[in-house]
Amino acid sequence: MEARVGIAVFVLNAEGKFILGKRKGSHGANTWGLPGGHLEFGESFETCGERELLEETGLKVQNLQFLTANNNVFRDVTPNKHYVTIFMGGVCEEGAEPQIMEPEKCTAWDWVSWDEMVADAKIMVSGEGTPSKELFLPLVELLLQRPAFSISRELVEN
Ligand code: 8DG
Ligand code: MG
């Protein structure tokens, strides 16, 4: 089995918050992850990110751009899964709200700040305390593998 490519999208609002969705029916069930999905054959990162975001949330994103990438081995599923995650970022229209377009895959969307996500990731890594949102593995690994990375409006606005 080879590693696959997953595209994950940070879509920022005017406050610099982004959306996380509560996963259902797949690996990482009940954890909160970024909207996204599999990179299809022949597709660009940008097209995949825009497509997945629209399919899952109904949101349109402007100026989607590459941010960073990481490597994720899911050992809690049999057979194990291995993904390279490409993190893309962009801004949505002011006041736009995500819709639950695929209730069989995602049961809720919520806006979170980078600091809130980091706080939950740290709780999960330390194993002490209870995170306010249990995070999907690629987000926890983002903090561990790319400690210098953080998201902001400025990063995705240009
Ligand atoms: P698709 O078959 O419709 O393209 O995918 P999906 O039904 O939307 O599946 P998904 O689980 O949302 O995304 C596909 C894979 O992408 C997922 O199983 C693992 C990988 N992936 C990462 N990081 C992230 C992430 O942060 N968010 C999402 N949604 N997927 C991610 O490696
Ligand atoms: Mg998805």
mmCIF file with all atom_site columns, C-alpha atoms and ligand atoms in Angstrom:
data_model
loop_
_atom_site.group_PDB
_atom_site.id
_atom_site.type_symbol
_atom_site.label_atom_id
_atom_site.label_alt_id
_atom_site.label_comp_id
_atom_site.label_asym_id
_atom_site.label_entity_id
_atom_site.label_seq_id
_atom_site.pdbx_PDB_ins_code
_atom_site.Cartn_x
_atom_site.Cartn_y
_atom_site.Cartn_z
_atom_site.occupancy
_atom_site.B_iso_or_equiv
_atom_site.pdbx_formal_charge
_atom_site.auth_seq_id
_atom_site.auth_comp_id
_atom_site.auth_asym_id
_atom_site.auth_atom_id
_atom_site.pdbx_PDB_model_num
ATOM   1   C  CA  . MET A 1 1   ? 0.000   0.000  0.000   1.00 0.00 ? 1   MET A CA  1
ATOM   2   C  CA  . GLU A 1 2   ? 1.193   3.468  -0.840  1.00 0.00 ? 2   GLU A CA  1
ATOM   3   C  CA  . ALA A 1 3   ? 0.678   6.721  0.956   1.00 0.00 ? 3   ALA A CA  1
ATOM   4   C  CA  . ARG A 1 4   ? -2.209  8.851  -0.345  1.00 0.00 ? 4   ARG A CA  1
ATOM   5   C  CA  . VAL A 1 5   ? -2.568  12.619 -0.502  1.00 0.00 ? 5   VAL A CA  1
ATOM   6   C  CA  . GLY A 1 6   ? -5.142  14.474 1.597   1.00 0.00 ? 6   GLY A CA  1
ATOM   7   C  CA  . ILE A 1 7   ? -5.959  18.147 1.084   1.00 0.00 ? 7   ILE A CA  1
ATOM   8   C  CA  . ALA A 1 8   ? -7.005  20.083 4.189   1.00 0.00 ? 8   ALA A CA  1
ATOM   9   C  CA  . VAL A 1 9   ? -8.320  23.644 4.049   1.00 0.00 ? 9   VAL A CA  1
ATOM   10  C  CA  . PHE A 1 10  ? -7.991  26.467 6.566   1.00 0.00 ? 10  PHE A CA  1
ATOM   11  C  CA  . VAL A 1 11  ? -10.809 28.814 5.613   1.00 0.00 ? 11  VAL A CA  1
ATOM   12  C  CA  . LEU A 1 12  ? -10.559 32.010 7.621   1.00 0.00 ? 12  LEU A CA  1
ATOM   13  C  CA  . ASN A 1 13  ? -13.238 34.506 8.573   1.00 0.00 ? 13  ASN A CA  1
ATOM   14  C  CA  . ALA A 1 14  ? -12.785 38.190 9.394   1.00 0.00 ? 14  ALA A CA  1
ATOM   15  C  CA  . GLU A 1 15  ? -11.705 37.354 12.954  1.00 0.00 ? 15  GLU A CA  1
ATOM   16  C  CA  . GLY A 1 16  ? -9.012  34.973 11.720  1.00 0.00 ? 16  GLY A CA  1
ATOM   17  C  CA  . LYS A 1 17  ? -10.927 31.913 12.944  1.00 0.00 ? 17  LYS A CA  1
ATOM   18  C  CA  . PHE A 1 18  ? -11.255 28.821 10.776  1.00 0.00 ? 18  PHE A CA  1
ATOM   19  C  CA  . ILE A 1 19  ? -13.716 25.946 10.619  1.00 0.00 ? 19  ILE A CA  1
ATOM   20  C  CA  . LEU A 1 20  ? -13.328 22.477 12.021  1.00 0.00 ? 20  LEU A CA  1
ATOM   21  C  CA  . GLY A 1 21  ? -15.820 19.694 11.398  1.00 0.00 ? 21  GLY A CA  1
ATOM   22  C  CA  . LYS A 1 22  ? -16.771 16.764 13.587  1.00 0.00 ? 22  LYS A CA  1
ATOM   23  C  CA  . ARG A 1 23  ? -15.959 13.627 11.604  1.00 0.00 ? 23  ARG A CA  1
ATOM   24  C  CA  . LYS A 1 24  ? -18.299 10.678 11.256  1.00 0.00 ? 24  LYS A CA  1
ATOM   25  C  CA  . GLY A 1 25  ? -18.226 7.285  9.589   1.00 0.00 ? 25  GLY A CA  1
ATOM   26  C  CA  . SER A 1 26  ? -14.522 7.221  8.717   1.00 0.00 ? 26  SER A CA  1
ATOM   27  C  CA  . HIS A 1 27  ? -11.224 7.007  10.564  1.00 0.00 ? 27  HIS A CA  1
ATOM   28  C  CA  . GLY A 1 28  ? -10.910 9.693  13.185  1.00 0.00 ? 28  GLY A CA  1
ATOM   29  C  CA  . ALA A 1 29  ? -14.647 9.446  13.900  1.00 0.00 ? 29  ALA A CA  1
ATOM   30  C  CA  . ASN A 1 30  ? -15.763 11.994 16.521  1.00 0.00 ? 30  ASN A CA  1
ATOM   31  C  CA  . THR A 1 31  ? -12.567 13.994 16.127  1.00 0.00 ? 31  THR A CA  1
ATOM   32  C  CA  . TRP A 1 32  ? -12.546 17.521 14.708  1.00 0.00 ? 32  TRP A CA  1
ATOM   33  C  CA  . GLY A 1 33  ? -10.688 18.053 11.447  1.00 0.00 ? 33  GLY A CA  1
ATOM   34  C  CA  . LEU A 1 34  ? -10.346 20.556 8.660   1.00 0.00 ? 34  LEU A CA  1
ATOM   35  C  CA  . PRO A 1 35  ? -12.635 20.296 5.654   1.00 0.00 ? 35  PRO A CA  1
ATOM   36  C  CA  . GLY A 1 36  ? -10.918 18.422 2.855   1.00 0.00 ? 36  GLY A CA  1
ATOM   37  C  CA  . GLY A 1 37  ? -10.505 15.108 1.126   1.00 0.00 ? 37  GLY A CA  1
ATOM   38  C  CA  . HIS A 1 38  ? -8.525  13.035 -1.302  1.00 0.00 ? 38  HIS A CA  1
ATOM   39  C  CA  . LEU A 1 39  ? -6.526  14.593 -4.094  1.00 0.00 ? 39  LEU A CA  1
ATOM   40  C  CA  . GLU A 1 40  ? -7.943  13.028 -7.238  1.00 0.00 ? 40  GLU A CA  1
ATOM   41  C  CA  . PHE A 1 41  ? -5.855  11.922 -10.162 1.00 0.00 ? 41  PHE A CA  1
ATOM   42  C  CA  . GLY A 1 42  ? -4.722  14.905 -12.243 1.00 0.00 ? 42  GLY A CA  1
ATOM   43  C  CA  . GLU A 1 43  ? -6.166  17.523 -9.864  1.00 0.00 ? 43  GLU A CA  1
ATOM   44  C  CA  . SER A 1 44  ? -4.314  20.610 -8.595  1.00 0.00 ? 44  SER A CA  1
ATOM   45  C  CA  . PHE A 1 45  ? -4.107  21.299 -4.840  1.00 0.00 ? 45  PHE A CA  1
ATOM   46  C  CA  . GLU A 1 46  ? -6.152  24.470 -5.362  1.00 0.00 ? 46  GLU A CA  1
ATOM   47  C  CA  . THR A 1 47  ? -8.932  22.804 -7.353  1.00 0.00 ? 47  THR A CA  1
ATOM   48  C  CA  . CYS A 1 48  ? -9.168  19.940 -4.880  1.00 0.00 ? 48  CYS A CA  1
ATOM   49  C  CA  . GLY A 1 49  ? -9.320  22.293 -1.896  1.00 0.00 ? 49  GLY A CA  1
ATOM   50  C  CA  . GLU A 1 50  ? -11.999 24.476 -3.499  1.00 0.00 ? 50  GLU A CA  1
ATOM   51  C  CA  . ARG A 1 51  ? -14.020 21.437 -4.553  1.00 0.00 ? 51  ARG A CA  1
ATOM   52  C  CA  . GLU A 1 52  ? -13.888 19.677 -1.193  1.00 0.00 ? 52  GLU A CA  1
ATOM   53  C  CA  . LEU A 1 53  ? -14.722 22.848 0.686   1.00 0.00 ? 53  LEU A CA  1
ATOM   54  C  CA  . LEU A 1 54  ? -17.729 23.550 -1.526  1.00 0.00 ? 54  LEU A CA  1
ATOM   55  C  CA  . GLU A 1 55  ? -18.974 19.942 -1.388  1.00 0.00 ? 55  GLU A CA  1
ATOM   56  C  CA  . GLU A 1 56  ? -18.666 19.739 2.389   1.00 0.00 ? 56  GLU A CA  1
ATOM   57  C  CA  . THR A 1 57  ? -19.587 23.248 3.567   1.00 0.00 ? 57  THR A CA  1
ATOM   58  C  CA  . GLY A 1 58  ? -21.099 25.178 0.652   1.00 0.00 ? 58  GLY A CA  1
ATOM   59  C  CA  . LEU A 1 59  ? -18.402 27.827 1.217   1.00 0.00 ? 59  LEU A CA  1
ATOM   60  C  CA  . LYS A 1 60  ? -16.460 29.446 -1.577  1.00 0.00 ? 60  LYS A CA  1
ATOM   61  C  CA  . VAL A 1 61  ? -12.909 30.436 -0.822  1.00 0.00 ? 61  VAL A CA  1
ATOM   62  C  CA  . GLN A 1 62  ? -10.790 33.137 -2.404  1.00 0.00 ? 62  GLN A CA  1
ATOM   63  C  CA  . ASN A 1 63  ? -7.084  32.905 -3.191  1.00 0.00 ? 63  ASN A CA  1
ATOM   64  C  CA  . LEU A 1 64  ? -6.559  29.424 -1.896  1.00 0.00 ? 64  LEU A CA  1
ATOM   65  C  CA  . GLN A 1 65  ? -2.852  28.929 -1.383  1.00 0.00 ? 65  GLN A CA  1
ATOM   66  C  CA  . PHE A 1 66  ? -0.380  26.333 -0.217  1.00 0.00 ? 66  PHE A CA  1
ATOM   67  C  CA  . LEU A 1 67  ? 0.637   26.719 3.435   1.00 0.00 ? 67  LEU A CA  1
ATOM   68  C  CA  . THR A 1 68  ? 2.509   23.648 4.586   1.00 0.00 ? 68  THR A CA  1
ATOM   69  C  CA  . ALA A 1 69  ? 2.451   19.848 4.538   1.00 0.00 ? 69  ALA A CA  1
ATOM   70  C  CA  . ASN A 1 70  ? 2.961   16.971 6.935   1.00 0.00 ? 70  ASN A CA  1
ATOM   71  C  CA  . ASN A 1 71  ? 3.114   13.210 7.116   1.00 0.00 ? 71  ASN A CA  1
ATOM   72  C  CA  . ASN A 1 72  ? 0.464   11.145 8.911   1.00 0.00 ? 72  ASN A CA  1
ATOM   73  C  CA  . VAL A 1 73  ? 0.368   7.457  9.701   1.00 0.00 ? 73  VAL A CA  1
ATOM   74  C  CA  . PHE A 1 74  ? -2.960  6.367  11.182  1.00 0.00 ? 74  PHE A CA  1
ATOM   75  C  CA  . ARG A 1 75  ? -2.076  3.393  13.388  1.00 0.00 ? 75  ARG A CA  1
ATOM   76  C  CA  . ASP A 1 76  ? -5.457  3.246  15.112  1.00 0.00 ? 76  ASP A CA  1
ATOM   77  C  CA  . VAL A 1 77  ? -7.167  1.735  12.038  1.00 0.00 ? 77  VAL A CA  1
ATOM   78  C  CA  . THR A 1 78  ? -6.723  -1.677 10.434  1.00 0.00 ? 78  THR A CA  1
ATOM   79  C  CA  . PRO A 1 79  ? -5.174  -1.722 7.948   1.00 0.00 ? 79  PRO A CA  1
ATOM   80  C  CA  . ASN A 1 80  ? -3.141  1.355  8.880   1.00 0.00 ? 80  ASN A CA  1
ATOM   81  C  CA  . LYS A 1 81  ? -3.546  4.395  6.659   1.00 0.00 ? 81  LYS A CA  1
ATOM   82  C  CA  . HIS A 1 82  ? -0.833  6.755  5.530   1.00 0.00 ? 82  HIS A CA  1
ATOM   83  C  CA  . TYR A 1 83  ? -1.480  10.242 4.183   1.00 0.00 ? 83  TYR A CA  1
ATOM   84  C  CA  . VAL A 1 84  ? 0.602   13.208 3.182   1.00 0.00 ? 84  VAL A CA  1
ATOM   85  C  CA  . THR A 1 85  ? -1.559  16.179 4.121   1.00 0.00 ? 85  THR A CA  1
ATOM   86  C  CA  . ILE A 1 86  ? -1.323  19.334 2.063   1.00 0.00 ? 86  ILE A CA  1
ATOM   87  C  CA  . PHE A 1 87  ? -2.611  22.285 4.091   1.00 0.00 ? 87  PHE A CA  1
ATOM   88  C  CA  . MET A 1 88  ? -4.157  25.047 1.998   1.00 0.00 ? 88  MET A CA  1
ATOM   89  C  CA  . GLY A 1 89  ? -5.488  28.378 3.242   1.00 0.00 ? 89  GLY A CA  1
ATOM   90  C  CA  . GLY A 1 90  ? -7.854  31.094 2.083   1.00 0.00 ? 90  GLY A CA  1
ATOM   91  C  CA  . VAL A 1 91  ? -10.515 33.514 3.227   1.00 0.00 ? 91  VAL A CA  1
ATOM   92  C  CA  . CYS A 1 92  ? -14.260 33.232 2.800   1.00 0.00 ? 92  CYS A CA  1
ATOM   93  C  CA  . GLU A 1 93  ? -16.798 35.959 2.226   1.00 0.00 ? 93  GLU A CA  1
ATOM   94  C  CA  . GLU A 1 94  ? -17.555 38.049 5.276   1.00 0.00 ? 94  GLU A CA  1
ATOM   95  C  CA  . GLY A 1 95  ? -20.436 36.601 7.257   1.00 0.00 ? 95  GLY A CA  1
ATOM   96  C  CA  . ALA A 1 96  ? -20.493 33.329 5.298   1.00 0.00 ? 96  ALA A CA  1
ATOM   97  C  CA  . GLU A 1 97  ? -21.373 30.270 7.384   1.00 0.00 ? 97  GLU A CA  1
ATOM   98  C  CA  . PRO A 1 98  ? -20.598 26.600 6.684   1.00 0.00 ? 98  PRO A CA  1
ATOM   99  C  CA  . GLN A 1 99  ? -23.513 24.254 6.030   1.00 0.00 ? 99  GLN A CA  1
ATOM   100 C  CA  . ILE A 1 100 ? -23.594 20.561 6.893   1.00 0.00 ? 100 ILE A CA  1
ATOM   101 C  CA  . MET A 1 101 ? -23.722 19.315 3.311   1.00 0.00 ? 101 MET A CA  1
ATOM   102 C  CA  . GLU A 1 102 ? -22.685 15.693 4.017   1.00 0.00 ? 102 GLU A CA  1
ATOM   103 C  CA  . PRO A 1 103 ? -24.311 14.752 7.346   1.00 0.00 ? 103 PRO A CA  1
ATOM   104 C  CA  . GLU A 1 104 ? -23.127 11.156 6.934   1.00 0.00 ? 104 GLU A CA  1
ATOM   105 C  CA  . LYS A 1 105 ? -19.507 12.402 7.008   1.00 0.00 ? 105 LYS A CA  1
ATOM   106 C  CA  . CYS A 1 106 ? -19.607 15.483 9.210   1.00 0.00 ? 106 CYS A CA  1
ATOM   107 C  CA  . THR A 1 107 ? -22.124 16.289 11.929  1.00 0.00 ? 107 THR A CA  1
ATOM   108 C  CA  . ALA A 1 108 ? -21.129 19.832 12.920  1.00 0.00 ? 108 ALA A CA  1
ATOM   109 C  CA  . TRP A 1 109 ? -18.966 22.777 11.911  1.00 0.00 ? 109 TRP A CA  1
ATOM   110 C  CA  . ASP A 1 110 ? -17.488 25.239 14.355  1.00 0.00 ? 110 ASP A CA  1
ATOM   111 C  CA  . TRP A 1 111 ? -15.214 28.286 14.116  1.00 0.00 ? 111 TRP A CA  1
ATOM   112 C  CA  . VAL A 1 112 ? -12.046 28.040 16.198  1.00 0.00 ? 112 VAL A CA  1
ATOM   113 C  CA  . SER A 1 113 ? -8.973  30.177 16.662  1.00 0.00 ? 113 SER A CA  1
ATOM   114 C  CA  . TRP A 1 114 ? -5.423  28.963 16.169  1.00 0.00 ? 114 TRP A CA  1
ATOM   115 C  CA  . ASP A 1 115 ? -4.775  29.388 19.898  1.00 0.00 ? 115 ASP A CA  1
ATOM   116 C  CA  . GLU A 1 116 ? -7.804  27.288 20.830  1.00 0.00 ? 116 GLU A CA  1
ATOM   117 C  CA  . MET A 1 117 ? -6.641  24.529 18.498  1.00 0.00 ? 117 MET A CA  1
ATOM   118 C  CA  . VAL A 1 118 ? -3.081  24.650 19.846  1.00 0.00 ? 118 VAL A CA  1
ATOM   119 C  CA  . ALA A 1 119 ? -4.379  24.425 23.402  1.00 0.00 ? 119 ALA A CA  1
ATOM   120 C  CA  . ASP A 1 120 ? -6.379  21.291 22.552  1.00 0.00 ? 120 ASP A CA  1
ATOM   121 C  CA  . ALA A 1 121 ? -3.440  19.734 20.690  1.00 0.00 ? 121 ALA A CA  1
ATOM   122 C  CA  . LYS A 1 122 ? -1.184  20.290 23.689  1.00 0.00 ? 122 LYS A CA  1
ATOM   123 C  CA  . ILE A 1 123 ? -3.693  18.643 26.001  1.00 0.00 ? 123 ILE A CA  1
ATOM   124 C  CA  . MET A 1 124 ? -3.893  15.650 23.658  1.00 0.00 ? 124 MET A CA  1
ATOM   125 C  CA  . VAL A 1 125 ? -0.112  15.324 23.347  1.00 0.00 ? 125 VAL A CA  1
ATOM   126 C  CA  . SER A 1 126 ? 0.421   15.555 27.107  1.00 0.00 ? 126 SER A CA  1
ATOM   127 C  CA  . GLY A 1 127 ? -2.450  13.180 27.853  1.00 0.00 ? 127 GLY A CA  1
ATOM   128 C  CA  . GLU A 1 128 ? -3.380  15.414 30.771  1.00 0.00 ? 128 GLU A CA  1
ATOM   129 C  CA  . GLY A 1 129 ? -6.815  16.960 30.852  1.00 0.00 ? 129 GLY A CA  1
ATOM   130 C  CA  . THR A 1 130 ? -9.667  16.917 28.378  1.00 0.00 ? 130 THR A CA  1
ATOM   131 C  CA  . PRO A 1 131 ? -9.525  18.927 25.145  1.00 0.00 ? 131 PRO A CA  1
ATOM   132 C  CA  . SER A 1 132 ? -12.576 21.020 24.335  1.00 0.00 ? 132 SER A CA  1
ATOM   133 C  CA  . LYS A 1 133 ? -12.387 19.417 20.874  1.00 0.00 ? 133 LYS A CA  1
ATOM   134 C  CA  . GLU A 1 134 ? -10.653 16.089 20.282  1.00 0.00 ? 134 GLU A CA  1
ATOM   135 C  CA  . LEU A 1 135 ? -8.580  16.816 17.147  1.00 0.00 ? 135 LEU A CA  1
ATOM   136 C  CA  . PHE A 1 136 ? -8.070  14.739 13.993  1.00 0.00 ? 136 PHE A CA  1
ATOM   137 C  CA  . LEU A 1 137 ? -4.529  13.310 13.952  1.00 0.00 ? 137 LEU A CA  1
ATOM   138 C  CA  . PRO A 1 138 ? -3.152  15.485 11.077  1.00 0.00 ? 138 PRO A CA  1
ATOM   139 C  CA  . LEU A 1 139 ? -3.846  18.619 13.135  1.00 0.00 ? 139 LEU A CA  1
ATOM   140 C  CA  . VAL A 1 140 ? -2.033  17.308 16.197  1.00 0.00 ? 140 VAL A CA  1
ATOM   141 C  CA  . GLU A 1 141 ? 0.830   16.213 13.960  1.00 0.00 ? 141 GLU A CA  1
ATOM   142 C  CA  . LEU A 1 142 ? 0.927   19.655 12.344  1.00 0.00 ? 142 LEU A CA  1
ATOM   143 C  CA  . LEU A 1 143 ? 1.882   21.159 15.691  1.00 0.00 ? 143 LEU A CA  1
ATOM   144 C  CA  . LEU A 1 144 ? 4.455   18.457 16.341  1.00 0.00 ? 144 LEU A CA  1
ATOM   145 C  CA  . GLN A 1 145 ? 6.000   18.360 12.873  1.00 0.00 ? 145 GLN A CA  1
ATOM   146 C  CA  . ARG A 1 146 ? 5.809   22.084 12.029  1.00 0.00 ? 146 ARG A CA  1
ATOM   147 C  CA  . PRO A 1 147 ? 6.253   23.903 15.347  1.00 0.00 ? 147 PRO A CA  1
ATOM   148 C  CA  . ALA A 1 148 ? 7.093   27.209 13.627  1.00 0.00 ? 148 ALA A CA  1
ATOM   149 C  CA  . PHE A 1 149 ? 3.840   27.230 11.663  1.00 0.00 ? 149 PHE A CA  1
ATOM   150 C  CA  . SER A 1 150 ? 0.784   29.208 12.677  1.00 0.00 ? 150 SER A CA  1
ATOM   151 C  CA  . ILE A 1 151 ? -2.193  30.535 10.775  1.00 0.00 ? 151 ILE A CA  1
ATOM   152 C  CA  . SER A 1 152 ? -3.224  34.164 10.432  1.00 0.00 ? 152 SER A CA  1
ATOM   153 C  CA  . ARG A 1 153 ? -5.294  36.390 8.154   1.00 0.00 ? 153 ARG A CA  1
ATOM   154 C  CA  . GLU A 1 154 ? -2.106  37.953 6.791   1.00 0.00 ? 154 GLU A CA  1
ATOM   155 C  CA  . LEU A 1 155 ? -0.809  34.552 5.736   1.00 0.00 ? 155 LEU A CA  1
ATOM   156 C  CA  . VAL A 1 156 ? -3.806  33.758 3.553   1.00 0.00 ? 156 VAL A CA  1
ATOM   157 C  CA  . GLU A 1 157 ? -4.927  37.228 2.453   1.00 0.00 ? 157 GLU A CA  1
ATOM   158 C  CA  . ASN A 1 158 ? -2.404  37.948 -0.307  1.00 0.00 ? 158 ASN A CA  1
HETATM 159 P  P1  . 8DG B 2 .   ? -13.240 11.983 -0.695  1.00 0.00 ? 1   8DG B P1  1
HETATM 160 O  O1  . 8DG B 2 .   ? -13.115 10.500 -0.862  1.00 0.00 ? 1   8DG B O1  1
HETATM 161 O  O2  . 8DG B 2 .   ? -14.624 12.545 -0.808  1.00 0.00 ? 1   8DG B O2  1
HETATM 162 O  O3  . 8DG B 2 .   ? -12.219 12.725 -1.493  1.00 0.00 ? 1   8DG B O3  1
HETATM 163 O  O4  . 8DG B 2 .   ? -12.780 12.215 0.772   1.00 0.00 ? 1   8DG B O4  1
HETATM 164 P  P2  . 8DG B 2 .   ? -13.656 12.453 2.070   1.00 0.00 ? 1   8DG B P2  1
HETATM 165 O  O5  . 8DG B 2 .   ? -14.781 11.519 2.099   1.00 0.00 ? 1   8DG B O5  1
HETATM 166 O  O6  . 8DG B 2 .   ? -13.907 13.909 2.165   1.00 0.00 ? 1   8DG B O6  1
HETATM 167 O  O7  . 8DG B 2 .   ? -12.625 11.936 3.140   1.00 0.00 ? 1   8DG B O7  1
HETATM 168 P  P3  . 8DG B 2 .   ? -11.848 12.672 4.269   1.00 0.00 ? 1   8DG B P3  1
HETATM 169 O  O8  . 8DG B 2 .   ? -11.640 11.623 5.301   1.00 0.00 ? 1   8DG B O8  1
HETATM 170 O  O9  . 8DG B 2 .   ? -12.444 13.963 4.649   1.00 0.00 ? 1   8DG B O9  1
HETATM 171 O  O10 . 8DG B 2 .   ? -10.449 13.046 3.583   1.00 0.00 ? 1   8DG B O10 1
HETATM 172 C  C1  . 8DG B 2 .   ? -9.706  12.098 2.914   1.00 0.00 ? 1   8DG B C1  1
HETATM 173 C  C2  . 8DG B 2 .   ? -8.427  11.855 3.610   1.00 0.00 ? 1   8DG B C2  1
HETATM 174 O  O11 . 8DG B 2 .   ? -7.573  12.973 3.573   1.00 0.00 ? 1   8DG B O11 1
HETATM 175 C  C3  . 8DG B 2 .   ? -8.554  11.549 5.069   1.00 0.00 ? 1   8DG B C3  1
HETATM 176 O  O12 . 8DG B 2 .   ? -9.065  10.285 5.221   1.00 0.00 ? 1   8DG B O12 1
HETATM 177 C  C4  . 8DG B 2 .   ? -7.155  11.708 5.508   1.00 0.00 ? 1   8DG B C4  1
HETATM 178 C  C5  . 8DG B 2 .   ? -6.679  12.840 4.621   1.00 0.00 ? 1   8DG B C5  1
HETATM 179 N  N1  . 8DG B 2 .   ? -6.562  14.030 5.426   1.00 0.00 ? 1   8DG B N1  1
HETATM 180 C  C6  . 8DG B 2 .   ? -5.403  14.333 6.040   1.00 0.00 ? 1   8DG B C6  1
HETATM 181 N  N2  . 8DG B 2 .   ? -5.554  15.460 6.758   1.00 0.00 ? 1   8DG B N2  1
HETATM 182 C  C7  . 8DG B 2 .   ? -6.847  15.847 6.649   1.00 0.00 ? 1   8DG B C7  1
HETATM 183 C  C8  . 8DG B 2 .   ? -7.591  16.884 7.239   1.00 0.00 ? 1   8DG B C8  1
HETATM 184 O  O13 . 8DG B 2 .   ? -7.073  17.703 8.004   1.00 0.00 ? 1   8DG B O13 1
HETATM 185 N  N3  . 8DG B 2 .   ? -8.896  16.959 6.924   1.00 0.00 ? 1   8DG B N3  1
HETATM 186 C  C9  . 8DG B 2 .   ? -9.471  16.048 6.065   1.00 0.00 ? 1   8DG B C9  1
HETATM 187 N  N4  . 8DG B 2 .   ? -10.776 16.170 5.792   1.00 0.00 ? 1   8DG B N4  1
HETATM 188 N  N5  . 8DG B 2 .   ? -8.790  15.049 5.502   1.00 0.00 ? 1   8DG B N5  1
HETATM 189 C  C10 . 8DG B 2 .   ? -7.490  14.931 5.794   1.00 0.00 ? 1   8DG B C10 1
HETATM 190 O  O14 . 8DG B 2 .   ? -4.384  13.646 5.923   1.00 0.00 ? 1   8DG B O14 1
HETATM 191 MG MG  . MG  B 3 .   ? -13.743 15.211 3.718   1.00 0.00 ? 2   MG  B MG  1
#
